[in-house]
Coordinates of C-alpha atoms in Angstrom, one line a residue:
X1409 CA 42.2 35.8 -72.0
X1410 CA 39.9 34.6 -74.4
X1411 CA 36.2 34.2 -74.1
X1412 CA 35.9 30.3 -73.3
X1413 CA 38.9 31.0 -71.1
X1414 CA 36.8 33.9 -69.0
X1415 CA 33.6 31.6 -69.5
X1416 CA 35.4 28.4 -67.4
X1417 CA 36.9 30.4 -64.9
X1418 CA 33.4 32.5 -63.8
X1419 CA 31.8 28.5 -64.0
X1420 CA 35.0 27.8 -61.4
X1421 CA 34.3 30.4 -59.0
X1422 CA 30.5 29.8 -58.9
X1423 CA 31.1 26.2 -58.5
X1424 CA 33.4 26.8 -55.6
X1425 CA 31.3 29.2 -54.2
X1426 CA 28.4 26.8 -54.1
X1427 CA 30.5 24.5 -52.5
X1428 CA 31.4 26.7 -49.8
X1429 CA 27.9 27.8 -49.2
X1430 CA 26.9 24.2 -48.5
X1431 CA 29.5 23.7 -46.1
X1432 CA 28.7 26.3 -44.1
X1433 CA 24.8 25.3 -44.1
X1434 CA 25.6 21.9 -42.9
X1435 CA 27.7 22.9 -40.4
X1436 CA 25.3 25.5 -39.2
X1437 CA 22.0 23.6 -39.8
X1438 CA 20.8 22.1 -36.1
X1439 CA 20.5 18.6 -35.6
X1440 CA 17.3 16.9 -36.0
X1441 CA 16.0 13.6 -34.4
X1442 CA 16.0 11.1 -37.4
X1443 CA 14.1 8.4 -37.4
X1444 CA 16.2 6.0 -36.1
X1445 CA 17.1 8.2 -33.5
X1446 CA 13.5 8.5 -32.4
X1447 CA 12.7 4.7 -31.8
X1448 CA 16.2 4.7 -29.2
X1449 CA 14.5 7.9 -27.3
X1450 CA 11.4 5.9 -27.3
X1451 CA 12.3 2.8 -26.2
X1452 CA 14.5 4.6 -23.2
X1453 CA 11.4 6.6 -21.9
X1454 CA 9.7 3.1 -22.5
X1455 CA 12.0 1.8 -20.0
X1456 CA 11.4 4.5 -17.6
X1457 CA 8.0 4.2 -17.5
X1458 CA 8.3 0.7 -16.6
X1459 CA 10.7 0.9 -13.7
X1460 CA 8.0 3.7 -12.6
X1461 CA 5.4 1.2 -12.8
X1462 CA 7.4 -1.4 -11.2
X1463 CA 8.4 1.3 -8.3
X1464 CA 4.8 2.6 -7.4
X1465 CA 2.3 -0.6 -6.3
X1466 CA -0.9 0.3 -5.7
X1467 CA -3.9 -1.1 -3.7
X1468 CA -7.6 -1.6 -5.5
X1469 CA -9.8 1.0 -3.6
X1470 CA -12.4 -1.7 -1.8
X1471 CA -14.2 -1.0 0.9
X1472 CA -16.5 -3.1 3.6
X1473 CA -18.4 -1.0 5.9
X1474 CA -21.5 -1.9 8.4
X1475 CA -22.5 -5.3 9.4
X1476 CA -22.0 -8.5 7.8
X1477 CA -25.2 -10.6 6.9
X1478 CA -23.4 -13.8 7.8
X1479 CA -24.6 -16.8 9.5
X1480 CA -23.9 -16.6 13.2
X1481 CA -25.1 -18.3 16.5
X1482 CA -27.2 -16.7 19.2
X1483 CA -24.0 -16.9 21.4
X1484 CA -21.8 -15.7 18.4
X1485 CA -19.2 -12.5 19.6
X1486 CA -20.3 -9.6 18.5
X1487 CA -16.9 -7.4 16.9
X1488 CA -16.6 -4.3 14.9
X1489 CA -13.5 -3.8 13.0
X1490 CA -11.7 -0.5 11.9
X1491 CA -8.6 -1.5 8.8
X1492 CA -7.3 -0.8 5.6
X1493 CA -6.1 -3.4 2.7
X1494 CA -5.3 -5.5 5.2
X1495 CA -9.0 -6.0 6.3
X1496 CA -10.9 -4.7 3.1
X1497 CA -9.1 -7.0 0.7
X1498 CA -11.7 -9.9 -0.8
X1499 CA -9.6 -12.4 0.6
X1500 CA -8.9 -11.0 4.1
X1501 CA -8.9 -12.1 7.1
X1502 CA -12.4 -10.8 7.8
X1503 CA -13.4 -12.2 4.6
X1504 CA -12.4 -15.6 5.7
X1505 CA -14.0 -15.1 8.8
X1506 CA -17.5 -14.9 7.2
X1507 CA -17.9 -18.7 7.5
X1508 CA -17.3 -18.7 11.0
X1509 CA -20.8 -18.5 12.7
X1510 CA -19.3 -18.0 16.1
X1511 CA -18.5 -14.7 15.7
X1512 CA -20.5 -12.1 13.9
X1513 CA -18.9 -8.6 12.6
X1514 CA -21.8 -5.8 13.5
X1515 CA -20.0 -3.1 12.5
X1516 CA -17.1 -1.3 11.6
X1517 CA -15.1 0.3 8.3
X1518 CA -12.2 -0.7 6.6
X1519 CA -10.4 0.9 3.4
X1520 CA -7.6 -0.1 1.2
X1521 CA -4.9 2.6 1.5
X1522 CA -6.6 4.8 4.0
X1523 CA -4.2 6.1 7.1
X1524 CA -5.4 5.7 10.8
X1525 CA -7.1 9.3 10.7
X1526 CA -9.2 8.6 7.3
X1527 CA -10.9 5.6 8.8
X1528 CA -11.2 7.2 11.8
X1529 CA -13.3 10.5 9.6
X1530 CA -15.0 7.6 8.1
X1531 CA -16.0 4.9 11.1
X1532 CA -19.0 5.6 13.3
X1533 CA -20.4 3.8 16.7
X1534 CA -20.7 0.5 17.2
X1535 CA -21.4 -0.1 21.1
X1536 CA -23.2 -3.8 20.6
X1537 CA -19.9 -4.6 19.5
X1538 CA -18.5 -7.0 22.3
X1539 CA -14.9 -6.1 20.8
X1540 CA -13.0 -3.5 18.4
X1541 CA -10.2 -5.3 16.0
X1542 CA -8.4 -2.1 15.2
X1543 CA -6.1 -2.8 12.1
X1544 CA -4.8 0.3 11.0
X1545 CA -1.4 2.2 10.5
X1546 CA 0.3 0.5 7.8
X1547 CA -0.7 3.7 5.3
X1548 CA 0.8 5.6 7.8
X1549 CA 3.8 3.9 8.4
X1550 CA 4.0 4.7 3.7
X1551 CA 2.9 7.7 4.2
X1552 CA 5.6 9.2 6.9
X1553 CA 2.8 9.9 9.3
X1554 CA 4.6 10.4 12.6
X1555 CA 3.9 8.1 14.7
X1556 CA 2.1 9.5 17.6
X1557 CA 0.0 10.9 15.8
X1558 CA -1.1 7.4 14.5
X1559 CA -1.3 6.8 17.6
X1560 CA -3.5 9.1 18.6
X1561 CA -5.5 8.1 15.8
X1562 CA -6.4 4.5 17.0
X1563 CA -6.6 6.0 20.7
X1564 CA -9.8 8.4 18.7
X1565 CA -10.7 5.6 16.5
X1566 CA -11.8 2.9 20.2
X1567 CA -13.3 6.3 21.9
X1568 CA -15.4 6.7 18.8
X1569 CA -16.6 3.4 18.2
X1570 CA -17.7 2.8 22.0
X1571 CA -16.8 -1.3 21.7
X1572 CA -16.8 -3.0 25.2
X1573 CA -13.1 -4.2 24.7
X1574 CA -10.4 -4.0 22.2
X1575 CA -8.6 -6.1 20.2
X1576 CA -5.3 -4.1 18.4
X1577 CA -3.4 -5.8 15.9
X1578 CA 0.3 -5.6 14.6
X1579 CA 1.7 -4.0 11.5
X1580 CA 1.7 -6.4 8.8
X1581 CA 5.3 -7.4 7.5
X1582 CA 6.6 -5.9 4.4
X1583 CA 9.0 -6.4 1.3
X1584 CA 9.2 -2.8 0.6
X1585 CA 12.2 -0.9 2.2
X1586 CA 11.4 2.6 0.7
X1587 CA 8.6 4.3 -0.6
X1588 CA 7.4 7.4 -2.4
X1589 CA 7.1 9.7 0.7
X1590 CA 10.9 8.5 1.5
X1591 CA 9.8 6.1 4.0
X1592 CA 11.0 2.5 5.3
X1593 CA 7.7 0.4 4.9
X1594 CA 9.8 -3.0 6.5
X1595 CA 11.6 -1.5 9.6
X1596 CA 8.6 1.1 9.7
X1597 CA 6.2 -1.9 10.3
X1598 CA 8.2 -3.3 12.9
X1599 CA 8.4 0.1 14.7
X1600 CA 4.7 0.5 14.5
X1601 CA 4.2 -3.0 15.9
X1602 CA 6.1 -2.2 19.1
X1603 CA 4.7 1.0 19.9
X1604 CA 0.7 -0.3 19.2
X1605 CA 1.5 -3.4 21.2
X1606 CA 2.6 -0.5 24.4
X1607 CA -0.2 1.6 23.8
X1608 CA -2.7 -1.7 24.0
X1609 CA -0.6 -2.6 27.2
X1610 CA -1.1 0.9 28.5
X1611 CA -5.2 0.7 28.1
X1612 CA -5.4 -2.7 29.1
X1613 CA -6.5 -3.7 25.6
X1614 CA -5.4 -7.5 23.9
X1615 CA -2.8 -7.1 21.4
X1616 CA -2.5 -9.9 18.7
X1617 CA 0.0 -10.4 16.3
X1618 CA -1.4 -12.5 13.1
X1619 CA 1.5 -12.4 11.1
X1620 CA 4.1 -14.5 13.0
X1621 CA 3.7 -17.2 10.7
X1622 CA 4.2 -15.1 7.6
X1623 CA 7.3 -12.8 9.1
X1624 CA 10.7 -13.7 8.0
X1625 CA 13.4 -12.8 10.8
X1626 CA 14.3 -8.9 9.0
X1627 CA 10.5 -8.4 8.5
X1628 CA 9.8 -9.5 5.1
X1629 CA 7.1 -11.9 4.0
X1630 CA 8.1 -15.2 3.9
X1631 CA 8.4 -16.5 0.6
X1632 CA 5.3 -17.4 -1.0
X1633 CA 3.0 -15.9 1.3
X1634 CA 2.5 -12.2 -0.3
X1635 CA 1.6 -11.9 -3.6
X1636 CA 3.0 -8.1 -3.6
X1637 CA 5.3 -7.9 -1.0
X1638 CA 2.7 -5.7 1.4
X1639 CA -0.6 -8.0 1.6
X1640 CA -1.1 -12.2 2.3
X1641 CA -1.7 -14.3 -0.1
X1642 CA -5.5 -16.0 -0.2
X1643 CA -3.9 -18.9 1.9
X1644 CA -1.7 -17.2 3.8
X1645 CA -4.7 -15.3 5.5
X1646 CA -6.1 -18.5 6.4
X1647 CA -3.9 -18.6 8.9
X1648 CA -4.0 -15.1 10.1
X1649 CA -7.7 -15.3 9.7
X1650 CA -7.4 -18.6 12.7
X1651 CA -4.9 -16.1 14.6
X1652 CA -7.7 -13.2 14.6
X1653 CA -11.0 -15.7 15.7
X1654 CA -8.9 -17.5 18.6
X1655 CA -8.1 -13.5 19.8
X1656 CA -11.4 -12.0 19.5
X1657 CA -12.7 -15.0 21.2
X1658 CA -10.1 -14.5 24.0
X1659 CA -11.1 -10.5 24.4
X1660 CA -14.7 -11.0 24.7
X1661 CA -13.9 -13.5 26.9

């Protein structure tokens, strides 16, 4: 064999060995994210993300507590109130009521996403209050709370409060059939709404139901009056703001 002989064939066997050494690094190197695999991942979790958003509405924490330094005539019905969103919103019911001088809120609490037994911790006495509007258990209906015990809730919440009369109102419709605590906010409502309107029967209380106008036959908002599927819109509560004066009028009556 002569030298450039030997020479080619060690430069073959190196070559080939090279060769072989790369194949197996590829083959053994682990796969990293490229770029353009990164933007996909991105955009899925992206995605996600929003449906999450989507999924998971949540209520403004607002709050209306004490009296209301409203205009009102010496003959104007003196209420208190005890609510959640329903009541606290800006554009609530006892928001709209605010113009109304013959009746005059002395009193009361109401916070947006608070269960029966929160307002209750938070609500003190109000005994100049002619009537109690009790708006509460809509939270609880979200949360799971059993219902008894939301119950028993309001039952403590008109003991506490020490109003002359009472005035309980119905759950609220809803376009939410789930939610996080596994719960059916539309048929929930309805349930709720039955057993308040027996428990004001069983106390001699009024029961009032606000909402008719706005409740589709399965529960649901009719369309265009909620804005989120769980409160009224600004002019639906006009209406449910005339439903709630003509009732506290009738109970102090």
């Amino acid at each position: 064999m002569t030298r450039t002989t030997c020479l080619a064939l060690v430069a073959s066997i190196v070559s080939a060995a090279c060769l072989v050494g790369a194949g197996v690094l590829v083959v053994a190197a682990p796969h990293t994210a490229s770029a353009e695999d990164r933007p996909v991942a991105t955009a899925a979790a992206s995605r996600v993300e929003r449906k999450a958003d989507l999924a998971r509405p949540s209520t403004p924490d607002q709050v209306v507590s004490g009296a209301l330094d409203t205009p009102a005539l010496a003959d104007a019905v003196p209420f208190a109130y005890a609510g959640d969103s329903i009541t606290a919103r800006p554009d609530s019911w006892l928001h709209q009521l605010e113009g109304d001088d013959r009746l005059h809120a002395v009193g009361g609490y109401a916070h947006s996403g608070y269960r029966a037994d929160q307002v209750l911790a938070e609500i003190g006495p109000v005994p100049q209050a002619r009537v109690l509007v009790v708006e509460v258990g809509t939270n609880d209906v979200n949360q799971a709370v059993p219902l008894d015990r939301t119950i028993a809730n309001v039952d403590a919440i008109v003991r506490k409060v020490g109003a002359e009369r009472v005035l309980v109102v119905a759950g609220p419709p809803s376009d939410w059939t789930w939610s996080r605590w596994g719960a059916d906010r539309r048929s929930g409502q309805i349930v709720l709404t039955d057993a308040l309107h027996a428990d004001a029967d069983s106390h001699g209380w009024a029961f009032v139901d606000p909402f008719r106008a706005l409740r589709a036959a399965d529960g649901a908002y009719r369309p265009g009056t909620s804005p989120d599927g769980i409160h009224p819109t600004a002019e639906a509560n006009r209406s449910v703001a005339a439903a709630m004066a003509t009732a506290i009028e009738r109970t102090a009556s």
